[in-house]
mmCIF file of C-alpha atoms in Angstrom:
data_model
loop_
_atom_site.group_PDB
_atom_site.id
_atom_site.type_symbol
_atom_site.label_atom_id
_atom_site.label_comp_id
_atom_site.label_asym_id
_atom_site.label_seq_id
_atom_site.Cartn_x
_atom_site.Cartn_y
_atom_site.Cartn_z
ATOM 1 C CA MET A 1 -47.941 -74.234 206.377
ATOM 2 C CA LYS A 2 -48.451 -74.133 210.133
ATOM 3 C CA THR A 3 -44.952 -72.688 210.537
ATOM 4 C CA ARG A 4 -45.716 -69.964 207.994
ATOM 5 C CA HIS A 5 -48.979 -69.134 209.783
ATOM 6 C CA ARG A 6 -47.158 -68.955 213.116
ATOM 7 C CA VAL A 7 -44.514 -66.612 211.627
ATOM 8 C CA ALA A 8 -47.190 -64.421 210.053
ATOM 9 C CA ALA A 9 -49.144 -64.286 213.300
ATOM 10 C CA GLY A 10 -45.991 -63.419 215.212
ATOM 11 C CA ALA A 11 -45.193 -60.620 212.772
ATOM 12 C CA LEU A 12 -48.679 -59.217 213.210
ATOM 13 C CA LEU A 13 -48.330 -59.295 216.967
ATOM 14 C CA ILE A 14 -44.967 -57.504 216.790
ATOM 15 C CA ALA A 15 -46.383 -54.890 214.421
ATOM 16 C CA ALA A 16 -49.350 -54.348 216.738
ATOM 17 C CA ALA A 17 -47.077 -54.030 219.726
ATOM 18 C CA LEU A 18 -44.912 -51.508 217.925
ATOM 19 C CA GLY A 19 -47.986 -49.555 216.912
ATOM 20 C CA LEU A 20 -49.197 -49.479 220.506
ATOM 21 C CA ALA A 21 -45.747 -48.409 221.671
ATOM 22 C CA ARG A 22 -45.670 -45.575 219.153
ATOM 23 C CA SER A 23 -49.168 -44.541 220.190
ATOM 24 C CA ALA A 24 -48.266 -44.574 223.850
ATOM 25 C CA SER A 25 -45.111 -42.618 223.128
ATOM 26 C CA ALA A 26 -47.036 -40.002 221.159
ATOM 27 C CA ASP A 27 -49.729 -39.737 223.819
ATOM 28 C CA SER A 28 -47.149 -39.305 226.569
ATOM 29 C CA TYR A 29 -45.338 -36.293 225.091
ATOM 30 C CA PRO A 30 -43.511 -34.746 226.811
ATOM 31 C CA ALA A 31 -41.902 -37.666 228.590
ATOM 32 C CA ARG A 32 -38.893 -35.676 229.833
ATOM 33 C CA SER A 33 -37.633 -32.103 230.169
ATOM 34 C CA VAL A 34 -37.904 -29.695 227.234
ATOM 35 C CA THR A 35 -35.366 -26.963 226.484
ATOM 36 C CA ILE A 36 -36.569 -23.603 225.151
ATOM 37 C CA LEU A 37 -33.773 -21.565 223.584
ATOM 38 C CA THR A 38 -34.093 -17.785 223.336
ATOM 39 C CA PRO A 39 -31.904 -15.540 221.155
ATOM 40 C CA PHE A 40 -31.460 -12.730 223.676
ATOM 41 C CA ALA A 41 -29.950 -12.295 227.128
ATOM 42 C CA ALA A 42 -31.630 -12.589 230.510
ATOM 43 C CA GLY A 43 -33.739 -9.529 231.279
ATOM 44 C CA SER A 44 -34.830 -9.007 227.686
ATOM 45 C CA VAL A 45 -38.520 -9.022 226.826
ATOM 46 C CA THR A 46 -38.024 -12.300 224.888
ATOM 47 C CA ASP A 47 -36.406 -13.897 227.928
ATOM 48 C CA ALA A 48 -39.197 -12.655 230.175
ATOM 49 C CA ALA A 49 -41.869 -14.085 227.887
ATOM 50 C CA ALA A 50 -40.036 -17.401 227.631
ATOM 51 C CA ARG A 51 -39.820 -17.784 231.412
ATOM 52 C CA VAL A 52 -43.484 -16.980 231.977
ATOM 53 C CA LEU A 53 -44.499 -19.451 229.276
ATOM 54 C CA ALA A 54 -42.038 -22.137 230.441
ATOM 55 C CA GLN A 55 -43.472 -22.016 233.953
ATOM 56 C CA ALA A 56 -47.027 -22.362 232.647
ATOM 57 C CA LEU A 57 -46.105 -25.284 230.380
ATOM 58 C CA THR A 58 -44.272 -27.009 233.203
ATOM 59 C CA GLU A 59 -47.374 -26.796 235.377
ATOM 60 C CA GLN A 60 -49.670 -27.981 232.598
ATOM 61 C CA LEU A 61 -47.667 -30.807 231.060
ATOM 62 C CA GLY A 62 -45.884 -32.169 234.119
ATOM 63 C CA GLN A 63 -42.332 -31.992 232.765
ATOM 64 C CA PRO A 64 -39.727 -29.216 233.222
ATOM 65 C CA PHE A 65 -39.572 -26.623 230.454
ATOM 66 C CA ILE A 66 -36.121 -25.043 230.840
ATOM 67 C CA VAL A 67 -35.184 -21.689 229.299
ATOM 68 C CA GLU A 68 -31.678 -21.383 227.901
ATOM 69 C CA ASN A 69 -30.404 -17.978 226.785
ATOM 70 C CA ARG A 70 -28.136 -18.124 223.762
ATOM 71 C CA PRO A 71 -27.578 -14.525 222.603
ATOM 72 C CA GLY A 72 -25.253 -13.343 219.891
ATOM 73 C CA ALA A 73 -25.050 -12.709 216.141
ATOM 74 C CA GLY A 74 -28.441 -11.081 216.021
ATOM 75 C CA GLY A 75 -30.146 -14.248 217.226
ATOM 76 C CA LEU A 76 -28.584 -16.466 214.573
ATOM 77 C CA LEU A 77 -26.784 -18.686 217.114
ATOM 78 C CA SER A 78 -29.894 -19.850 218.921
ATOM 79 C CA ALA A 79 -31.963 -20.231 215.766
ATOM 80 C CA ALA A 80 -29.234 -22.264 214.046
ATOM 81 C CA ALA A 81 -28.926 -24.495 217.107
ATOM 82 C CA VAL A 82 -32.627 -25.336 217.056
ATOM 83 C CA ALA A 83 -32.606 -25.852 213.280
ATOM 84 C CA ARG A 84 -29.891 -28.498 213.798
ATOM 85 C CA ALA A 85 -31.500 -30.108 216.865
ATOM 86 C CA PRO A 86 -33.297 -33.485 216.790
ATOM 87 C CA ASN A 87 -36.878 -32.980 215.675
ATOM 88 C CA ASP A 88 -38.376 -34.847 218.623
ATOM 89 C CA GLY A 89 -40.049 -31.920 220.376
ATOM 90 C CA TYR A 90 -37.510 -31.597 223.187
ATOM 91 C CA THR A 91 -35.643 -28.554 221.812
ATOM 92 C CA LEU A 92 -37.748 -25.492 221.004
ATOM 93 C CA LEU A 93 -37.082 -21.887 220.083
ATOM 94 C CA LEU A 94 -38.983 -18.942 221.513
ATOM 95 C CA THR A 95 -37.921 -16.170 219.209
ATOM 96 C CA THR A 96 -38.947 -12.996 217.425
ATOM 97 C CA ASN A 97 -38.886 -11.259 214.076
ATOM 98 C CA SER A 98 -35.131 -10.864 214.552
ATOM 99 C CA THR A 99 -34.400 -14.458 213.541
ATOM 100 C CA HIS A 100 -37.340 -15.182 211.232
ATOM 101 C CA SER A 101 -38.303 -11.881 209.576
ATOM 102 C CA ALA A 102 -35.231 -9.666 209.579
ATOM 103 C CA ALA A 103 -32.169 -11.925 209.534
ATOM 104 C CA ASN A 104 -32.137 -12.496 205.772
ATOM 105 C CA GLY A 105 -32.169 -8.747 205.151
ATOM 106 C CA LEU A 106 -29.575 -7.875 207.781
ATOM 107 C CA PHE A 107 -26.992 -10.651 207.263
ATOM 108 C CA LYS A 108 -25.297 -12.038 204.179
ATOM 109 C CA ASN A 109 -24.775 -15.507 205.607
ATOM 110 C CA VAL A 110 -27.731 -16.843 207.587
ATOM 111 C CA PRO A 111 -26.978 -20.460 208.622
ATOM 112 C CA TYR A 112 -30.592 -21.635 208.288
ATOM 113 C CA ASP A 113 -33.721 -21.129 206.217
ATOM 114 C CA PRO A 114 -36.351 -19.378 208.403
ATOM 115 C CA ILE A 115 -39.155 -21.226 206.619
ATOM 116 C CA LYS A 116 -37.835 -24.648 205.596
ATOM 117 C CA ASP A 117 -35.732 -25.407 208.701
ATOM 118 C CA PHE A 118 -38.451 -24.886 211.328
ATOM 119 C CA THR A 119 -41.881 -26.063 212.386
ATOM 120 C CA PRO A 120 -44.112 -23.169 213.495
ATOM 121 C CA VAL A 121 -45.887 -24.157 216.711
ATOM 122 C CA ALA A 122 -47.668 -21.013 217.904
ATOM 123 C CA ARG A 123 -47.455 -17.272 217.832
ATOM 124 C CA ILE A 124 -47.696 -15.846 221.344
ATOM 125 C CA GLY A 125 -47.791 -12.056 220.991
ATOM 126 C CA SER A 126 -46.207 -8.762 220.085
ATOM 127 C CA PHE A 127 -43.630 -6.522 221.781
ATOM 128 C CA ALA A 128 -44.115 -2.758 221.782
ATOM 129 C CA SER A 129 -41.147 -0.369 222.018
ATOM 130 C CA PHE A 130 -40.454 3.319 222.547
ATOM 131 C CA VAL A 131 -37.655 5.794 221.848
ATOM 132 C CA ALA A 132 -35.850 6.510 225.113
ATOM 133 C CA VAL A 133 -33.409 9.195 226.233
ATOM 134 C CA THR A 134 -32.230 10.226 229.682
ATOM 135 C CA PRO A 135 -33.941 13.250 231.321
ATOM 136 C CA ASP A 136 -30.764 15.355 231.394
ATOM 137 C CA LYS A 137 -30.526 15.679 227.620
ATOM 138 C CA PRO A 138 -31.489 18.939 225.845
ATOM 139 C CA TYR A 139 -33.620 17.020 223.328
ATOM 140 C CA GLN A 140 -36.847 15.753 224.883
ATOM 141 C CA SER A 141 -38.930 15.221 221.760
ATOM 142 C CA MET A 142 -38.368 13.497 218.438
ATOM 143 C CA GLN A 143 -38.344 16.842 216.701
ATOM 144 C CA ALA A 144 -35.648 18.076 219.091
ATOM 145 C CA ILE A 145 -33.517 14.964 218.484
ATOM 146 C CA VAL A 146 -33.676 15.517 214.749
ATOM 147 C CA ALA A 147 -32.792 19.189 215.122
ATOM 148 C CA TYR A 148 -29.869 18.395 217.443
ATOM 149 C CA ALA A 149 -28.593 15.620 215.179
ATOM 150 C CA LYS A 150 -28.657 17.918 212.152
ATOM 151 C CA ALA A 151 -26.740 20.581 214.052
ATOM 152 C CA ASN A 152 -24.271 18.016 215.431
ATOM 153 C CA PRO A 153 -23.710 15.334 212.771
ATOM 154 C CA GLY A 154 -22.108 12.159 214.154
ATOM 155 C CA LYS A 155 -22.294 13.375 217.766
ATOM 156 C CA LEU A 156 -25.297 11.252 218.766
ATOM 157 C CA SER A 157 -25.337 7.481 218.976
ATOM 158 C CA TYR A 158 -28.055 4.896 219.440
ATOM 159 C CA GLY A 159 -27.805 1.359 220.777
ATOM 160 C CA VAL A 160 -28.993 -1.686 218.884
ATOM 161 C CA GLY A 161 -30.047 -4.714 220.923
ATOM 162 C CA ASN A 162 -32.309 -6.314 218.330
ATOM 163 C CA SER A 163 -33.440 -6.035 214.730
ATOM 164 C CA THR A 164 -36.288 -3.657 215.514
ATOM 165 C CA SER A 165 -33.868 -1.131 216.987
ATOM 166 C CA GLN A 166 -31.590 -1.219 213.953
ATOM 167 C CA ILE A 167 -34.392 -0.915 211.409
ATOM 168 C CA VAL A 168 -36.074 1.972 213.219
ATOM 169 C CA GLY A 169 -32.803 3.782 213.867
ATOM 170 C CA GLU A 170 -31.646 3.566 210.259
ATOM 171 C CA ALA A 171 -35.101 4.463 208.911
ATOM 172 C CA LEU A 172 -35.114 7.536 211.171
ATOM 173 C CA LYS A 173 -31.730 8.611 209.839
ATOM 174 C CA LYS A 174 -32.727 8.117 206.221
ATOM 175 C CA ARG A 175 -36.082 9.855 206.490
ATOM 176 C CA THR A 176 -34.744 12.844 208.423
ATOM 177 C CA GLY A 177 -31.340 13.157 206.756
ATOM 178 C CA THR A 178 -29.434 12.839 210.035
ATOM 179 C CA ASP A 179 -26.096 11.266 210.977
ATOM 180 C CA ILE A 180 -26.505 9.200 214.141
ATOM 181 C CA VAL A 181 -23.985 6.483 214.990
ATOM 182 C CA ARG A 182 -25.230 2.917 215.411
ATOM 183 C CA VAL A 183 -23.685 0.925 218.302
ATOM 184 C CA PRO A 184 -24.437 -2.836 218.310
ATOM 185 C CA TYR A 185 -25.154 -4.863 221.474
ATOM 186 C CA ARG A 186 -26.072 -8.457 222.186
ATOM 187 C CA SER A 187 -29.345 -7.576 223.914
ATOM 188 C CA ASN A 188 -31.454 -4.636 225.101
ATOM 189 C CA PRO A 189 -30.634 -4.751 228.841
ATOM 190 C CA ALA A 190 -26.990 -3.941 228.036
ATOM 191 C CA VAL A 191 -28.159 -1.066 225.828
ATOM 192 C CA MET A 192 -30.203 0.346 228.688
ATOM 193 C CA THR A 193 -27.224 0.152 231.047
ATOM 194 C CA ASP A 194 -25.094 2.203 228.652
ATOM 195 C CA LEU A 195 -27.906 4.659 227.937
ATOM 196 C CA ILE A 196 -28.218 5.495 231.619
ATOM 197 C CA ALA A 197 -24.414 5.702 231.900
ATOM 198 C CA ASN A 198 -24.329 8.151 228.947
ATOM 199 C CA GLN A 199 -22.241 5.857 226.767
ATOM 200 C CA ILE A 200 -24.948 6.233 224.115
ATOM 201 C CA GLN A 201 -27.669 8.865 223.832
ATOM 202 C CA ILE A 202 -30.681 7.156 222.268
ATOM 203 C CA MET A 203 -32.304 3.754 222.634
ATOM 204 C CA ILE A 204 -35.247 1.896 221.103
ATOM 205 C CA ALA A 205 -36.429 0.210 224.315
ATOM 206 C CA ASP A 206 -38.888 -2.662 224.482
ATOM 207 C CA PHE A 207 -41.422 -2.129 227.229
ATOM 208 C CA ASN A 208 -40.043 -4.868 229.469
ATOM 209 C CA THR A 209 -36.619 -3.188 229.509
ATOM 210 C CA GLY A 210 -37.792 0.408 229.361
ATOM 211 C CA ILE A 211 -40.919 0.783 231.488
ATOM 212 C CA PRO A 212 -39.189 0.075 234.852
ATOM 213 C CA GLN A 213 -36.544 2.719 234.070
ATOM 214 C CA LEU A 214 -39.249 5.113 232.903
ATOM 215 C CA LYS A 215 -41.165 4.664 236.180
ATOM 216 C CA ALA A 216 -37.922 5.186 238.104
ATOM 217 C CA GLY A 217 -37.356 8.496 236.316
ATOM 218 C CA LYS A 218 -34.118 7.346 234.697
ATOM 219 C CA VAL A 219 -35.377 7.655 231.106
ATOM 220 C CA ASN A 220 -38.064 9.545 229.220
ATOM 221 C CA ALA A 221 -40.211 8.129 226.434
ATOM 222 C CA LEU A 222 -40.341 10.322 223.315
ATOM 223 C CA ALA A 223 -42.361 8.153 220.927
ATOM 224 C CA VAL A 224 -43.882 4.688 220.674
ATOM 225 C CA LEU A 225 -43.346 2.558 217.584
ATOM 226 C CA THR A 226 -46.898 1.191 217.369
ATOM 227 C CA ARG A 227 -49.504 2.272 214.825
ATOM 228 C CA ASP A 228 -51.584 3.902 217.572
ATOM 229 C CA ARG A 229 -50.703 5.203 221.013
ATOM 230 C CA HIS A 230 -50.142 2.389 223.476
ATOM 231 C CA PRO A 231 -52.468 2.031 226.485
ATOM 232 C CA LEU A 232 -49.497 1.715 228.851
ATOM 233 C CA LEU A 233 -48.136 5.068 227.624
ATOM 234 C CA PRO A 234 -51.214 6.990 226.472
ATOM 235 C CA ASP A 235 -49.525 10.405 226.661
ATOM 236 C CA VAL A 236 -46.553 9.402 224.506
ATOM 237 C CA PRO A 237 -47.004 10.156 220.779
ATOM 238 C CA THR A 238 -46.294 7.696 218.007
ATOM 239 C CA LEU A 239 -43.384 8.008 215.605
ATOM 240 C CA SER A 240 -45.990 8.718 212.926
ATOM 241 C CA GLU A 241 -47.295 11.674 214.906
ATOM 242 C CA THR A 242 -43.819 13.173 215.241
ATOM 243 C CA VAL A 243 -41.061 12.933 212.598
ATOM 244 C CA MET A 244 -41.927 9.783 210.593
ATOM 245 C CA PRO A 245 -45.468 10.104 209.173
ATOM 246 C CA GLY A 246 -47.089 6.767 208.440
ATOM 247 C CA TYR A 247 -44.269 4.772 210.051
ATOM 248 C CA HIS A 248 -44.922 1.997 212.571
ATOM 249 C CA ILE A 249 -43.277 -1.300 213.443
ATOM 250 C CA LEU A 250 -44.223 -4.031 215.882
ATOM 251 C CA ALA A 251 -42.023 -6.931 216.943
ATOM 252 C CA TRP A 252 -43.654 -10.338 217.251
ATOM 253 C CA ALA A 253 -42.823 -13.514 219.175
ATOM 254 C CA GLY A 254 -43.590 -17.175 218.710
ATOM 255 C CA VAL A 255 -42.463 -20.758 219.347
ATOM 256 C CA PHE A 256 -40.808 -23.005 216.785
ATOM 257 C CA GLY A 257 -39.318 -26.466 216.662
ATOM 258 C CA PRO A 258 -36.948 -27.971 214.130
ATOM 259 C CA ALA A 259 -38.384 -28.965 210.744
ATOM 260 C CA ASN A 260 -40.702 -31.981 210.661
ATOM 261 C CA LEU A 261 -41.652 -31.871 214.316
ATOM 262 C CA PRO A 262 -43.994 -34.788 215.138
ATOM 263 C CA PRO A 263 -47.628 -33.667 214.639
ATOM 264 C CA GLU A 264 -48.545 -35.060 218.069
ATOM 265 C CA ALA A 265 -45.955 -32.846 219.761
ATOM 266 C CA VAL A 266 -47.056 -29.797 217.779
ATOM 267 C CA LYS A 267 -50.682 -30.414 218.769
ATOM 268 C CA VAL A 268 -49.821 -30.821 222.475
ATOM 269 C CA LEU A 269 -47.583 -27.736 222.528
ATOM 270 C CA ALA A 270 -49.922 -25.469 220.584
ATOM 271 C CA GLY A 271 -52.856 -26.425 222.765
ATOM 272 C CA ALA A 272 -50.916 -25.953 225.975
ATOM 273 C CA ILE A 273 -49.618 -22.559 224.838
ATOM 274 C CA GLU A 274 -53.123 -21.399 223.951
ATOM 275 C CA LYS A 275 -54.381 -22.528 227.370
ATOM 276 C CA ALA A 276 -51.468 -20.809 229.109
ATOM 277 C CA LEU A 277 -52.125 -17.502 227.338
ATOM 278 C CA ASN A 278 -55.713 -17.567 228.525
ATOM 279 C CA THR A 279 -54.858 -17.904 232.199
ATOM 280 C CA PRO A 280 -55.155 -14.723 234.316
ATOM 281 C CA THR A 281 -51.671 -15.084 235.798
ATOM 282 C CA VAL A 282 -49.929 -15.327 232.426
ATOM 283 C CA ARG A 283 -52.035 -12.521 230.952
ATOM 284 C CA GLN A 284 -51.188 -10.251 233.872
ATOM 285 C CA ARG A 285 -47.469 -11.015 233.698
ATOM 286 C CA PHE A 286 -47.370 -10.492 229.935
ATOM 287 C CA ALA A 287 -49.280 -7.214 230.190
ATOM 288 C CA SER A 288 -46.954 -5.879 232.889
ATOM 289 C CA SER A 289 -43.956 -6.446 230.588
ATOM 290 C CA GLY A 290 -45.597 -4.822 227.592
ATOM 291 C CA THR A 291 -46.315 -8.058 225.763
ATOM 292 C CA ASP A 292 -49.608 -7.966 223.889
ATOM 293 C CA ILE A 293 -50.943 -11.531 223.719
ATOM 294 C CA TYR A 294 -51.830 -12.901 220.311
ATOM 295 C CA TRP A 295 -52.126 -16.656 219.940
ATOM 296 C CA SER A 296 -52.364 -18.403 216.589
ATOM 297 C CA GLY A 297 -51.895 -22.068 215.862
ATOM 298 C CA PRO A 298 -49.435 -23.759 213.522
ATOM 299 C CA LYS A 299 -51.152 -23.142 210.186
ATOM 300 C CA GLU A 300 -51.994 -19.489 210.797
ATOM 301 C CA PHE A 301 -48.595 -18.871 212.354
ATOM 302 C CA ASP A 302 -46.876 -20.457 209.355
ATOM 303 C CA ALA A 303 -48.694 -18.102 206.970
ATOM 304 C CA PHE A 304 -47.901 -15.151 209.269
ATOM 305 C CA VAL A 305 -44.194 -15.940 209.345
ATOM 306 C CA LYS A 306 -44.038 -16.122 205.565
ATOM 307 C CA SER A 307 -45.798 -12.785 205.126
ATOM 308 C CA GLU A 308 -43.711 -11.097 207.821
ATOM 309 C CA LEU A 309 -40.494 -12.216 206.103
ATOM 310 C CA VAL A 310 -41.596 -10.288 203.020
ATOM 311 C CA SER A 311 -42.696 -7.164 204.883
ATOM 312 C CA TRP A 312 -39.646 -6.911 207.171
ATOM 313 C CA THR A 313 -37.298 -7.433 204.230
ATOM 314 C CA ALA A 314 -39.038 -4.512 202.519
ATOM 315 C CA MET A 315 -38.680 -2.325 205.640
ATOM 316 C CA ILE A 316 -34.976 -3.133 205.801
ATOM 317 C CA LYS A 317 -34.496 -2.089 202.181
ATOM 318 C CA GLU A 318 -36.560 1.082 202.764
ATOM 319 C CA ALA A 319 -34.237 1.959 205.652
ATOM 320 C CA GLY A 320 -31.226 1.652 203.332
ATOM 321 C CA ILE A 321 -29.631 -1.162 205.338
ATOM 322 C CA GLU A 322 -27.091 -3.323 203.505
ATOM 323 C CA PRO A 323 -26.595 -6.916 204.723
ATOM 324 C CA GLU A 324 -23.428 -7.369 206.794
#
């Protein structure tokens, strides 16, 4: 009997020790560096947001948050990598609508489920964009672009660095009955380079990529894609005001982990992200790159992602885009 009691007592002590170890481990997250994958190249608005947030999280949580750019395949490469990563909180994805709202409508074979294969951590904001052309072109309004495209079918081209660009470009063509050639790129900075070099004629530029070139006089802004005029470009009309009545589209960004991320890690990350987005330095840096801050926690973000998947799929169908 005494032996059995000793064994039972020992088992209880071991169980207690394991419980304390698990508790300490949970409380100490993160205990080492965390990698944040982004689906677009350096210089993109997504990359800029990731680097600002990574710096803030590093300062708050005392471990390095390292941004790794993994562009290609419309963002599928980075999203698939995170979906397959260990669900321990040390591999995250800072991504946009491209991988979680638009991918299923744009591609036939998406190597992950945007809902089931991820844990939503926090939404961080929205990215505004505008239609850009260089100042030397004869068309300096949306109406002029449409008129030129109708008179010169197939002679204009537009660059696609993300899903927003493709959806807007194809919707413009369908609504106006124009023939404008789509040219795919891995990310928006490369599109901007070719726009300025006259390799393409039109670009849907996110503010982070486009505003510096606009200020330098290298491009002009013909229309913003937001519902209302944007405070950074108050004199630029919306698409709805010009050639696409009622049309608006706004890219979003947020942080995910693999499915079944530990609740403790989700809580720590979501709280740290909310705190970061409320600091003056982060708010100023986001505002200067055209990122409108919008934080929501895991539950609200989860519902948002599900609803956006439905709405973006509908926009893709409305634009007449067939999955590739």
